[in-house]
Coordinates of C-alpha atoms and ligand atoms in Angstrom, one line a residue:
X1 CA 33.2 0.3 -11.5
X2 CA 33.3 2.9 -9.2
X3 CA 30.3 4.3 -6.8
X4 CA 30.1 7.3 -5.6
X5 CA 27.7 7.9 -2.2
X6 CA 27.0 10.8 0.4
X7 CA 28.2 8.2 3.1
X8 CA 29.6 4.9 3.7
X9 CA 28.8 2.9 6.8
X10 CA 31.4 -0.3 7.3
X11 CA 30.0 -3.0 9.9
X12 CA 25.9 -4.1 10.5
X13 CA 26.3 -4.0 14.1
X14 CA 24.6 -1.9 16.5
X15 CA 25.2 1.5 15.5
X16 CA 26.0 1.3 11.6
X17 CA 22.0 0.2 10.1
X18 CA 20.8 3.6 12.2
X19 CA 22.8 5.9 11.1
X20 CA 22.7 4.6 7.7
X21 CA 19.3 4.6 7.7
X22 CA 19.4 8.3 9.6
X23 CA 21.3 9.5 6.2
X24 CA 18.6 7.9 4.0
X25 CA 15.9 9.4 5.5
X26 CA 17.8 13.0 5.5
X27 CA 17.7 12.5 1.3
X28 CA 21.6 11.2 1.3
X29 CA 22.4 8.1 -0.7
X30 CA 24.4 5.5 1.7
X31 CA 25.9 2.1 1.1
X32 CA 26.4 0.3 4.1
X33 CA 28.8 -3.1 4.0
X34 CA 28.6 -6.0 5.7
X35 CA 30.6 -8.9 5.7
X36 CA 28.9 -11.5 8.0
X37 CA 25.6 -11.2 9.3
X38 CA 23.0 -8.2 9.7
X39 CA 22.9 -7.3 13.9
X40 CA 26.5 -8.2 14.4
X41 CA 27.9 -9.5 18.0
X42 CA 24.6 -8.5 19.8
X43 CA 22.1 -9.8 17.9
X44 CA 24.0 -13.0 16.7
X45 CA 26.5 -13.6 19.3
X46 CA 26.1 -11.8 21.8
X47 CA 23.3 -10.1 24.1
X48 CA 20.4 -11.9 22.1
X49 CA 21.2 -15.7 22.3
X50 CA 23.2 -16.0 25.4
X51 CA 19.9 -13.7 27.4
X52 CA 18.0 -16.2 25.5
X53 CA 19.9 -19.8 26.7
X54 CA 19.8 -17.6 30.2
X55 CA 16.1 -17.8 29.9
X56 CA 15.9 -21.7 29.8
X57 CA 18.8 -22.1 32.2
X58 CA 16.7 -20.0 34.5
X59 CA 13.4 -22.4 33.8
X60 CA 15.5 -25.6 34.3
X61 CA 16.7 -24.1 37.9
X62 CA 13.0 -22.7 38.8
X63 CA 11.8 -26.3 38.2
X64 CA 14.4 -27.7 40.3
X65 CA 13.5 -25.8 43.3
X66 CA 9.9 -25.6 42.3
X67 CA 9.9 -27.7 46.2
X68 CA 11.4 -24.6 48.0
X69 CA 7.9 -22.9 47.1
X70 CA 5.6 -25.6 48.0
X71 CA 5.2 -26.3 44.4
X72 CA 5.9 -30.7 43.8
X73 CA 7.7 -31.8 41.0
X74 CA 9.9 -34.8 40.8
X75 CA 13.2 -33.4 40.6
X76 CA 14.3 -36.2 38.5
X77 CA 11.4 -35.1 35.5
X78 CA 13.9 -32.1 35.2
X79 CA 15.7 -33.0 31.6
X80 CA 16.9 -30.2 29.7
X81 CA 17.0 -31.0 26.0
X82 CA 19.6 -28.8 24.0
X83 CA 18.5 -28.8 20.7
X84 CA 15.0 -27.8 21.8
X85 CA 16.6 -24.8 24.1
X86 CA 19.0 -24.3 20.7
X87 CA 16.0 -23.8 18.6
X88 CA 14.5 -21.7 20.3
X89 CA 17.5 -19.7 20.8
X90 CA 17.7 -20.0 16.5
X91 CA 14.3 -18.4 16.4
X92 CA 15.0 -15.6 18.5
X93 CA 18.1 -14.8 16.8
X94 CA 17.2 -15.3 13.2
X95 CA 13.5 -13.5 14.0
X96 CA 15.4 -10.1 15.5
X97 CA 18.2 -10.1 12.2
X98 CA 15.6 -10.7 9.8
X99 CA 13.7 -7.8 11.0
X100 CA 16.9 -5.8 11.0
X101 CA 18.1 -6.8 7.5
X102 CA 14.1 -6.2 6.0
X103 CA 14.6 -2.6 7.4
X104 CA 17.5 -2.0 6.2
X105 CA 17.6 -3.5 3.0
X106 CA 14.0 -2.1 2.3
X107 CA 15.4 1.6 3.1
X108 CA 15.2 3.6 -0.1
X109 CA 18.7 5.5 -0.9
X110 CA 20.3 2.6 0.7
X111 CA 22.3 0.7 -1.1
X112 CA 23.5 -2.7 1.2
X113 CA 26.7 -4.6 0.0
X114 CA 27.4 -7.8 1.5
X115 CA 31.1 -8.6 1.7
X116 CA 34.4 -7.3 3.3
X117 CA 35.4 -4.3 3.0
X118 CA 39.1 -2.1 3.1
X119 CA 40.0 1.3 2.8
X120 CA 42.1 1.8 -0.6
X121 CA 42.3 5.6 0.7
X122 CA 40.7 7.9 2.7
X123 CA 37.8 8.3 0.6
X124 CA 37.8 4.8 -1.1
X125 CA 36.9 1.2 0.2
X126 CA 37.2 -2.1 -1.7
X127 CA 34.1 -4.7 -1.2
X128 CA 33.9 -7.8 -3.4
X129 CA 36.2 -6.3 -6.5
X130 CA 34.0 -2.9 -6.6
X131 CA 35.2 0.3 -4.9
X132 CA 33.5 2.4 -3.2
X133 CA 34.2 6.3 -2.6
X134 CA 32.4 8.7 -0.1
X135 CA 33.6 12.2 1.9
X136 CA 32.4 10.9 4.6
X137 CA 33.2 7.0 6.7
X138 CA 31.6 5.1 9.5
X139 CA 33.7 2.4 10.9
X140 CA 31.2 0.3 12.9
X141 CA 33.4 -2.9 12.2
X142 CA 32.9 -4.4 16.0
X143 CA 35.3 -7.1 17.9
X144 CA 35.5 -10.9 18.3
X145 CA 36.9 -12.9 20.9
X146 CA 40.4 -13.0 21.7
X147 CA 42.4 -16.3 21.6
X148 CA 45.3 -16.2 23.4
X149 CA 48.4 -18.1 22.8
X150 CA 48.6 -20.6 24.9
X151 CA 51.6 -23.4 24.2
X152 CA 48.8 -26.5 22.8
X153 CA 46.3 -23.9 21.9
X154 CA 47.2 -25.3 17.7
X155 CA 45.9 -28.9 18.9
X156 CA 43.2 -28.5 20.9
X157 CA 39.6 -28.0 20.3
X158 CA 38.6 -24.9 22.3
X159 CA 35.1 -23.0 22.2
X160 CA 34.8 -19.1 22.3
X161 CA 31.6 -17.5 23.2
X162 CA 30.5 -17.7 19.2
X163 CA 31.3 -21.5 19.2
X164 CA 29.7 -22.2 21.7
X165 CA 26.5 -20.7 21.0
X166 CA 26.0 -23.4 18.1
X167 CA 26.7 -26.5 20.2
X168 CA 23.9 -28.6 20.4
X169 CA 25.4 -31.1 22.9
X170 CA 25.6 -30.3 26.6
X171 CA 29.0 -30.8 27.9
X172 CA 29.9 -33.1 30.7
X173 CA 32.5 -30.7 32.3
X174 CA 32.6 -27.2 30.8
X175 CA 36.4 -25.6 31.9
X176 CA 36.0 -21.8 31.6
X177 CA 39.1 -19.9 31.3
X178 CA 38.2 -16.1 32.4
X179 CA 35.9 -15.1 35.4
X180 CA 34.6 -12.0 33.9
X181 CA 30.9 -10.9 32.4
X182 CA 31.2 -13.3 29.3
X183 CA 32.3 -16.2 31.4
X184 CA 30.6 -16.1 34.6
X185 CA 27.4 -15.9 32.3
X186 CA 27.8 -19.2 30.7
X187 CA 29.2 -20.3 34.1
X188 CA 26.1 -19.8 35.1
X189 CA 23.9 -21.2 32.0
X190 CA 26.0 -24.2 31.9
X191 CA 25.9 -25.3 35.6
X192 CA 21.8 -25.2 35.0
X193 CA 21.6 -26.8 32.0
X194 CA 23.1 -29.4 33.6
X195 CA 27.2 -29.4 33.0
X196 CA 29.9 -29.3 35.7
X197 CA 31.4 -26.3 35.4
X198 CA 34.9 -25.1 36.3
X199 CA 35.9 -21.7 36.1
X200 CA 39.5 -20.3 36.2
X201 CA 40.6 -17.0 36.9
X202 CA 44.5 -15.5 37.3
X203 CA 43.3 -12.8 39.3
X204 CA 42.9 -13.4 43.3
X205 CA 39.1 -12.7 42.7
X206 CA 36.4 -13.0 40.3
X207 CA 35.1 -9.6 38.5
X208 CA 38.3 -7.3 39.5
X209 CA 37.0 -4.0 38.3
X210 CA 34.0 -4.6 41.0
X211 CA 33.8 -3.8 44.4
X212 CA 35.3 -6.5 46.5
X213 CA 31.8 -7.1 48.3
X214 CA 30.2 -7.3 45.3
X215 CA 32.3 -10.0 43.4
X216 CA 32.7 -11.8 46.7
X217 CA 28.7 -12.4 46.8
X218 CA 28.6 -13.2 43.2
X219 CA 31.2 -16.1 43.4
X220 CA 28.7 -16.8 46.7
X221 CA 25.9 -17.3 44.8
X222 CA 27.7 -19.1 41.9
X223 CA 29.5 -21.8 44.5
X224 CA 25.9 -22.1 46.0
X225 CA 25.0 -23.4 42.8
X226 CA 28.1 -26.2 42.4
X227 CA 30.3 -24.0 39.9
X228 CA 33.6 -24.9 41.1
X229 CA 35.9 -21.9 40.7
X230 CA 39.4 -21.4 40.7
X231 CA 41.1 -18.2 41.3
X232 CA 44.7 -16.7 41.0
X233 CA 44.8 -19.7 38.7
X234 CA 46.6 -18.4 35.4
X235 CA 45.6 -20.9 32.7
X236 CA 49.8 -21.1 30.4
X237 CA 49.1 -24.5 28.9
X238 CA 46.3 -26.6 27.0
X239 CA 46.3 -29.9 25.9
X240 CA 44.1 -32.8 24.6
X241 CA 43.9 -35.8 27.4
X242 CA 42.0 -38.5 25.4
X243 CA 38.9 -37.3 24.7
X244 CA 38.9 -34.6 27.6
X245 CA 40.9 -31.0 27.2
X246 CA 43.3 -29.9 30.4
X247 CA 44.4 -26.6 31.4
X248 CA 47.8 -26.5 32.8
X249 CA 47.6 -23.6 35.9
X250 CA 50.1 -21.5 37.4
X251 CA 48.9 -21.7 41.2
X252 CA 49.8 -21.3 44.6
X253 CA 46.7 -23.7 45.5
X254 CA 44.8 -26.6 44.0
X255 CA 45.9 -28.8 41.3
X256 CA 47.8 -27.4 38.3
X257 CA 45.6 -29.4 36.0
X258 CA 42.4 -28.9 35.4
X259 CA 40.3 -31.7 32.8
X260 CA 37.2 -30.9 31.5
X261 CA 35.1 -32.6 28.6
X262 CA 35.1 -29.2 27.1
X263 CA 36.9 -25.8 27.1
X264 CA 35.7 -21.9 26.5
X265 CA 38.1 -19.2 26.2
X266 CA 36.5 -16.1 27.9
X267 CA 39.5 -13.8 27.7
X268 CA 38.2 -10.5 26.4
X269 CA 37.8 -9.3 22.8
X270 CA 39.8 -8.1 19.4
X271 CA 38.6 -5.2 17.6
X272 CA 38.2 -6.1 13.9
X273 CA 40.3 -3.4 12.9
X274 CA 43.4 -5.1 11.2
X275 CA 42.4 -6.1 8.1
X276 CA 40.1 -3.0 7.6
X277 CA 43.3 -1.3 5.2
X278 CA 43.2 1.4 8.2
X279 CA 46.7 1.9 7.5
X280 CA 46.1 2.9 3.8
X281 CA 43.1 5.3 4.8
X282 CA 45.5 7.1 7.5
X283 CA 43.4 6.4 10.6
X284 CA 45.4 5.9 13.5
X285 CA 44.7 3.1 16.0
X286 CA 45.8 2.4 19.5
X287 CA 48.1 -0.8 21.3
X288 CA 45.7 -3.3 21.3
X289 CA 43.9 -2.3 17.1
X290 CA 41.1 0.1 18.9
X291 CA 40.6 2.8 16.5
X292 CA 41.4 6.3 18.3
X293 CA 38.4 8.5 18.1
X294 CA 37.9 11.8 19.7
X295 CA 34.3 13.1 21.8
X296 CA 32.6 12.9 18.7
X297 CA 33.8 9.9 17.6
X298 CA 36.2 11.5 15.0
X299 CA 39.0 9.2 13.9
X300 CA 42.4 12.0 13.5
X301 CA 41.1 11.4 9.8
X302 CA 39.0 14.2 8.7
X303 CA 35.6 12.4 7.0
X304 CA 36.5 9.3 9.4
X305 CA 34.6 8.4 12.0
X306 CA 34.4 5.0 14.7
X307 CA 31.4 3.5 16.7
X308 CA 30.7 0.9 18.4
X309 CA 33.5 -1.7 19.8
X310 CA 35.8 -1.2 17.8
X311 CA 36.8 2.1 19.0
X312 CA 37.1 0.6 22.5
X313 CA 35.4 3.1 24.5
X314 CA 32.4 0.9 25.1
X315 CA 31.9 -2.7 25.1
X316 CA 28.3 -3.1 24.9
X317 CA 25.0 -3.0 22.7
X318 CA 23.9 0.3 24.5
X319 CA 27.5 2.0 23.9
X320 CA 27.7 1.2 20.5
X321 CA 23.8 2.6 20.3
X322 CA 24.4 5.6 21.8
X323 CA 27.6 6.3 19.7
X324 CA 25.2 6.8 17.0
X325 CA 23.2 8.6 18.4
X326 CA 26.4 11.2 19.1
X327 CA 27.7 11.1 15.7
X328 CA 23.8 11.3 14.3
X329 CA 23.0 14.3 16.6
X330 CA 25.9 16.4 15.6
X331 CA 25.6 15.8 11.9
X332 CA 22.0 16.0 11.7
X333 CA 20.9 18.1 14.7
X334 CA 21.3 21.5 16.4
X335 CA 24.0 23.5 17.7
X336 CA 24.2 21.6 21.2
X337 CA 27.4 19.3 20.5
X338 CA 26.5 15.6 22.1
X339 CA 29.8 14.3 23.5
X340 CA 31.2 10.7 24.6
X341 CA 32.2 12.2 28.5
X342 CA 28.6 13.0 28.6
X343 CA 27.6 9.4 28.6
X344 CA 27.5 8.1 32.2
X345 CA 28.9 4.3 32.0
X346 CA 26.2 1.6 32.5
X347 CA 26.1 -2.0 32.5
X348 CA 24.5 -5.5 33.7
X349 CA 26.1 -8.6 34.7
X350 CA 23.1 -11.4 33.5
X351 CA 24.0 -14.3 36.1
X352 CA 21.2 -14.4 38.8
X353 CA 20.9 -12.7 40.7
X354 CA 21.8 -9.9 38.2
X355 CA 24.3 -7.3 38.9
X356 CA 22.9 -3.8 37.5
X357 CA 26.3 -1.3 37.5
X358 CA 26.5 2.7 37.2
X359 CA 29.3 4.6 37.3
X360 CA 32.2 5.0 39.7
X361 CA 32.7 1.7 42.1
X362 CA 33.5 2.8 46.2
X363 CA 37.2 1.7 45.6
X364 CA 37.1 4.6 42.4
X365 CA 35.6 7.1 44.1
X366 CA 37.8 6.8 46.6
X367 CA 41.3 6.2 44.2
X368 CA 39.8 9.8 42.6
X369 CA 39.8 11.5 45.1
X370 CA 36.3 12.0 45.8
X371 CA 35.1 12.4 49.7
X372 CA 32.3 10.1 49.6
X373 CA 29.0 8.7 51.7
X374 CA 27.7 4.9 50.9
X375 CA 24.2 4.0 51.3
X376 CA 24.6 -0.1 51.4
X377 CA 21.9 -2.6 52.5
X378 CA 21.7 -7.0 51.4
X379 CA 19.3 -8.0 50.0
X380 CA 17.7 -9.9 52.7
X381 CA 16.6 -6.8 54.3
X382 CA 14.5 -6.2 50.9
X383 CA 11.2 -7.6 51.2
X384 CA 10.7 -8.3 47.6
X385 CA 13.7 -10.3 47.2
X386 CA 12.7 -12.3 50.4
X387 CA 9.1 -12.7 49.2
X388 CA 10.4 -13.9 46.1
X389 CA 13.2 -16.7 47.8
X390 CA 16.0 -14.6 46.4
X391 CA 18.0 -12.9 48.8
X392 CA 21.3 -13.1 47.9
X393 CA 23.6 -9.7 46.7
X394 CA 23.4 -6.4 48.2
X395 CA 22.5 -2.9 47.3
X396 CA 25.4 0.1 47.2
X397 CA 25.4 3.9 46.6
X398 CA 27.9 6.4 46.2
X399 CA 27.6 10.0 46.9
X400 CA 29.8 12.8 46.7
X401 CA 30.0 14.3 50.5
X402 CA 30.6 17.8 48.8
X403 CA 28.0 18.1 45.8
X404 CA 25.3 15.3 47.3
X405 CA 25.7 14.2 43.3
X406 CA 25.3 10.3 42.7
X407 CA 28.5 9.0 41.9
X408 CA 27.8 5.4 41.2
X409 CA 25.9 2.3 42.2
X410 CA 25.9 -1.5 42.4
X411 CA 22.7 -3.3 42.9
X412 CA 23.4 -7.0 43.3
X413 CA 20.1 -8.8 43.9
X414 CA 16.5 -9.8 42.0
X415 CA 15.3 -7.1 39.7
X416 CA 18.8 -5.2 39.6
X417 CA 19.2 -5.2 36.1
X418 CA 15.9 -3.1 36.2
X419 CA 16.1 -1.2 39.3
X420 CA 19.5 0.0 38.8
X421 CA 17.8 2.5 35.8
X422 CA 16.6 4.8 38.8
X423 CA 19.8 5.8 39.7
X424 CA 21.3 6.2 35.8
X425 CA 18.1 8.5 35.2
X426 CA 18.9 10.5 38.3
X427 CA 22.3 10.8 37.8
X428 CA 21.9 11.7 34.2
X429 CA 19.8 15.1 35.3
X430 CA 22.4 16.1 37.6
X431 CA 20.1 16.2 41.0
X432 CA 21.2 15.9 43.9
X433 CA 20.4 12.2 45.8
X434 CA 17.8 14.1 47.9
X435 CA 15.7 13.7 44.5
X436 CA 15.8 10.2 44.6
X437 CA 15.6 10.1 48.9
X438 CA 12.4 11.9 49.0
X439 CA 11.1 10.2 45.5
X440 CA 8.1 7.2 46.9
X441 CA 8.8 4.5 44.9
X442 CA 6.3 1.6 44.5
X443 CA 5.8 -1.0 47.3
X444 CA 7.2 -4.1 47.1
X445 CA 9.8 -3.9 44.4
X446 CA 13.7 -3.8 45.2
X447 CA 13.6 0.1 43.9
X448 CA 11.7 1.2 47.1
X449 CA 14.5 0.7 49.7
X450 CA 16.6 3.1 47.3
X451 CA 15.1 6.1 48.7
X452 CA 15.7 4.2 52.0
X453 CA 19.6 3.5 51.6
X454 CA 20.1 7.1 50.2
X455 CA 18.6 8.5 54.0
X456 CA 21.3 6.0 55.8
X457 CA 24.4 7.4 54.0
X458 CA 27.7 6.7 56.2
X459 CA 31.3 8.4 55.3
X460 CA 33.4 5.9 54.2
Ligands
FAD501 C1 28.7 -13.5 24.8 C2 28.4 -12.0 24.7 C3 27.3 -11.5 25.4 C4 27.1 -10.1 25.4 N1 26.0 -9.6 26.1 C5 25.8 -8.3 26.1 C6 24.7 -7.8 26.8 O1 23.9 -8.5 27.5 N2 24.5 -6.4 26.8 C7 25.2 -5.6 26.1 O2 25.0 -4.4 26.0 N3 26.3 -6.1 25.4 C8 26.6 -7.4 25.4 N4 27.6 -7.9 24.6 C9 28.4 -6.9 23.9 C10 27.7 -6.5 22.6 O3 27.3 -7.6 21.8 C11 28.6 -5.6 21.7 O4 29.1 -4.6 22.6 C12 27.9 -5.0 20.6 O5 27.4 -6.0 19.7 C13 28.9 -4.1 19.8 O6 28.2 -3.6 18.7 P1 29.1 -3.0 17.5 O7 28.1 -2.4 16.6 O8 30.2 -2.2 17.9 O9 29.8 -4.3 16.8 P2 29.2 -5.6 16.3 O10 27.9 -5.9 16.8 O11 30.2 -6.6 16.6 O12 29.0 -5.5 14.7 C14 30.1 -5.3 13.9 C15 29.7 -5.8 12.5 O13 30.8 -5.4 11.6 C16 31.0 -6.5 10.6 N5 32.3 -6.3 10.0 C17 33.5 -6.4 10.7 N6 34.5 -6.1 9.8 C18 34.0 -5.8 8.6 C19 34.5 -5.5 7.4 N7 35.8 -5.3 7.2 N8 33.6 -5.3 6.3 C20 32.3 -5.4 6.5 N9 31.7 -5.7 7.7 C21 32.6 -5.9 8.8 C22 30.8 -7.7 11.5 O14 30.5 -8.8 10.7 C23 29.6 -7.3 12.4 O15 28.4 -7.7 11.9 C24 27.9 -9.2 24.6 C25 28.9 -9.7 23.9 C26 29.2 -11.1 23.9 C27 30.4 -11.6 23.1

């Protein structure tokens, strides 16, 4: 039987429930398919455990250097017990999706099919042997990790950042191929919980789209912690070794094997966009199966449009958010267009200390062309961060010499995933940085040298 609605929203993830709930509310009936679970990556695999596990990995480490502070505990009585920390990471997760899937499923004019769905046509998808037709489609289909071919790959048992989410073990060695966000995080988790942890990396440094400065001080504070890491070490080769898993290494230094008890592949991520039927609906997609959308997330498919990871212009929860919010405004709202190149990119790195990131890096200001000034100060010149015994990273802003707008910032240190919201909020009004300079922020907090960096800017 066919069924007819006003729209059709493919994917549960992060931007998909609110717009389908969006078209509900305006009077519009809307199915909305989904073939897994309600919250997608974010909620299920994603931001929501691993920021959960961070949170006992960051007890576990407090306890251990509960001394440091003057506080006595017996190192020893530190035991971390991973079913306990994977129960409560169980209640998180299933409390958040079941409060997604009550909303959504309790929406009236909101129809929810579980199941995969493909485009027949342009206006048509198939989900479960029923077919669905609609003028108007909202890909919101998300990625998954990316498994790379390595020669061995077919015999050996590898985690991804899923899989690894639902081991209840703690691994005696955990080998982590990829030092980027996903992997340095569980670097990080791991090496607290209790794990050796080895992490490879082809590039000569960790975290290669950030400043050099910036990396340098986060594989600092990761060493610090006994994370061995490995770099310009291209992983070409896995195999079983008894009971242990190596990775064979192209490199100019170290060993060219490296045996763990475990392996995690953190290599970067697949859209979900090839067995979608995009092909039979007409949408276009780029090299690597990201769905090509234009500044209001239009596919070149009139009717069609892609949000969230799967069109590859953001890779996170807030990306995928605010792409509904785009596509929402400019259906629903007034004449003022809302655009992707309006959206100023934003993220956090969640290893401690956190790395809170806005816009343009020093090294692509400079590649731009832009004449710049750098504010910069460590972290042990911030009081908070000393009062607190965490003085490690550094604080960094970029202004453009000419206009005196923000161009970016990196704050590496206590609080940063917080404090870096300051300079995202200026930067979003378009003031100049003598806002922020002569704005008195709140004493102690890592915020307050901000003004204070912004007054000792230096040409670079
Ligand atoms: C380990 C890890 C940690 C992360 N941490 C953070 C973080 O701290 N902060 C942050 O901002 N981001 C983080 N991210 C990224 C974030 O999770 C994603 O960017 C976000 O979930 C993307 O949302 P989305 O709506 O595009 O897709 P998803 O959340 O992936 O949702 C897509 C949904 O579509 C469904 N689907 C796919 N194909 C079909 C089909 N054919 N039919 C029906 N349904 C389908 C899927 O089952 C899924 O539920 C993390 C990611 C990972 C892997």
């Amino acid at each position: 039987m066919n069924r007819k609605y006003d729209a059709i929203v493919i994917g549960g993830g992060q931007a998909g429930p609110s717009l389908a709930v969006r078209f509900a509310a305006a009077g519009k009936s809307v199915a909305i398919i989904e073939r897994h679970l309600f919250g997608g990556t974010c909620v299920n695999a994603g931001c929501t455990p691993t920021k959960t596990l961070i949170a006992s990995a960051r007890i576990a480490y407090d306890m251990r250097r509960a001394h440091d502070y003057g506080v006595e505990l017996p190192a020893a009585s530190v035991a971390v017990n991973m079913r306990a920390v994977h129960a409560r990471k169980e209640r998180i997760v299933g409390a958040s999706r079941a409060a997604l899937e009550n909303w959504i499923c309790g929406t009236r004019n909101c129809t929810v099919y579980k199941g995969h769905a493909r485009f027949e046509s342009a206006r048509s998808v198939s989900v479960d042997g029923q077919v669905l037709t609609s003028e108007q489609f909202f890909i919101n289909v998300g990625g998954r990790p990316r498994i790379p071919l390595y020669p061995g790959i077919e015999n050996v048992r590898f985690l991804t950042s899923t899989s690894l989410l639902e081991l209840e073990e703690l691994p005696a060695h955990l080998v982590i191929v990829g030092g980027s966000y996903v992997g340095l995080e569980f670097a990080q988790m791991y090496r607290r919980f209790g794990s050796d942890v080895t992490v490879i990396e082809k590039e000569p440094r960790l975290l290669s789209r950030e400043d050099v400065e910036v990396a340098a001080a986060i594989q600092t504070a990761l060493e610090a912690e006994g994370i061995q890491i490995r770099l310009g070490a291209e992983c070409i080769e896995l195999a079983h070794q008894g009971e242990s898993v190596t990775a064979n290494v192209i490199c100019s230094e170290g060993s060219p094997k490296i045996t763990g008890s475990h392996v995690l592949l953190a290599v970067g991520r697949t859209p979900n966009t090839g067995d979608l039927g995009l092909a039979m609906a007409g949408v276009e997609i780029d090299h690597a199966g990201f769905i090509k959308v234009d500044d209001e997330l239009r596919t070149n498919v009139s009717g069609i449009w892609a949000l969230g990871d799967c069109n590859g212009k953001g890779a996170f929860t807030h990306t995928a958010y605010n792409d509904y919010e785009i596509v929402a405004a400019n259906l629903f709202e007034g004449e003022t267009k809302r655009r992707l190149t309006d959206r100023i990119p934003c993220y956090a790195l969640f290893v401690d200390p956190p790395l809170g990131r806005v816009g343009l890096t020093e090294r692509d200001a400079l590649a731009q062309g832009y004449a710049i000034r750098v504010g910069s100060r460590p972290m042990t010149r911030v009081a908070r961060a000393a009062e607190k015994g965490e003085t490690q990273g550094l604080m960094k802003v970029v202004v453009d010499a000419r206009s005196n707008l923000i161009l970016g910032a990196s704050i590496l240190g206590v609080g940063a995933d917080e404090a870096i919201h300051s300079i995202i909020d200026v930067m979003a009004a378009k003031a100049p940085y003598t806002t922020l300079q002569h704005t008195v922020h709140i004493h102690p907090t890592v915020s307050e040298l901000i003004p204070t960096i912004l007054g000792e800017l230096v040409s670079s």
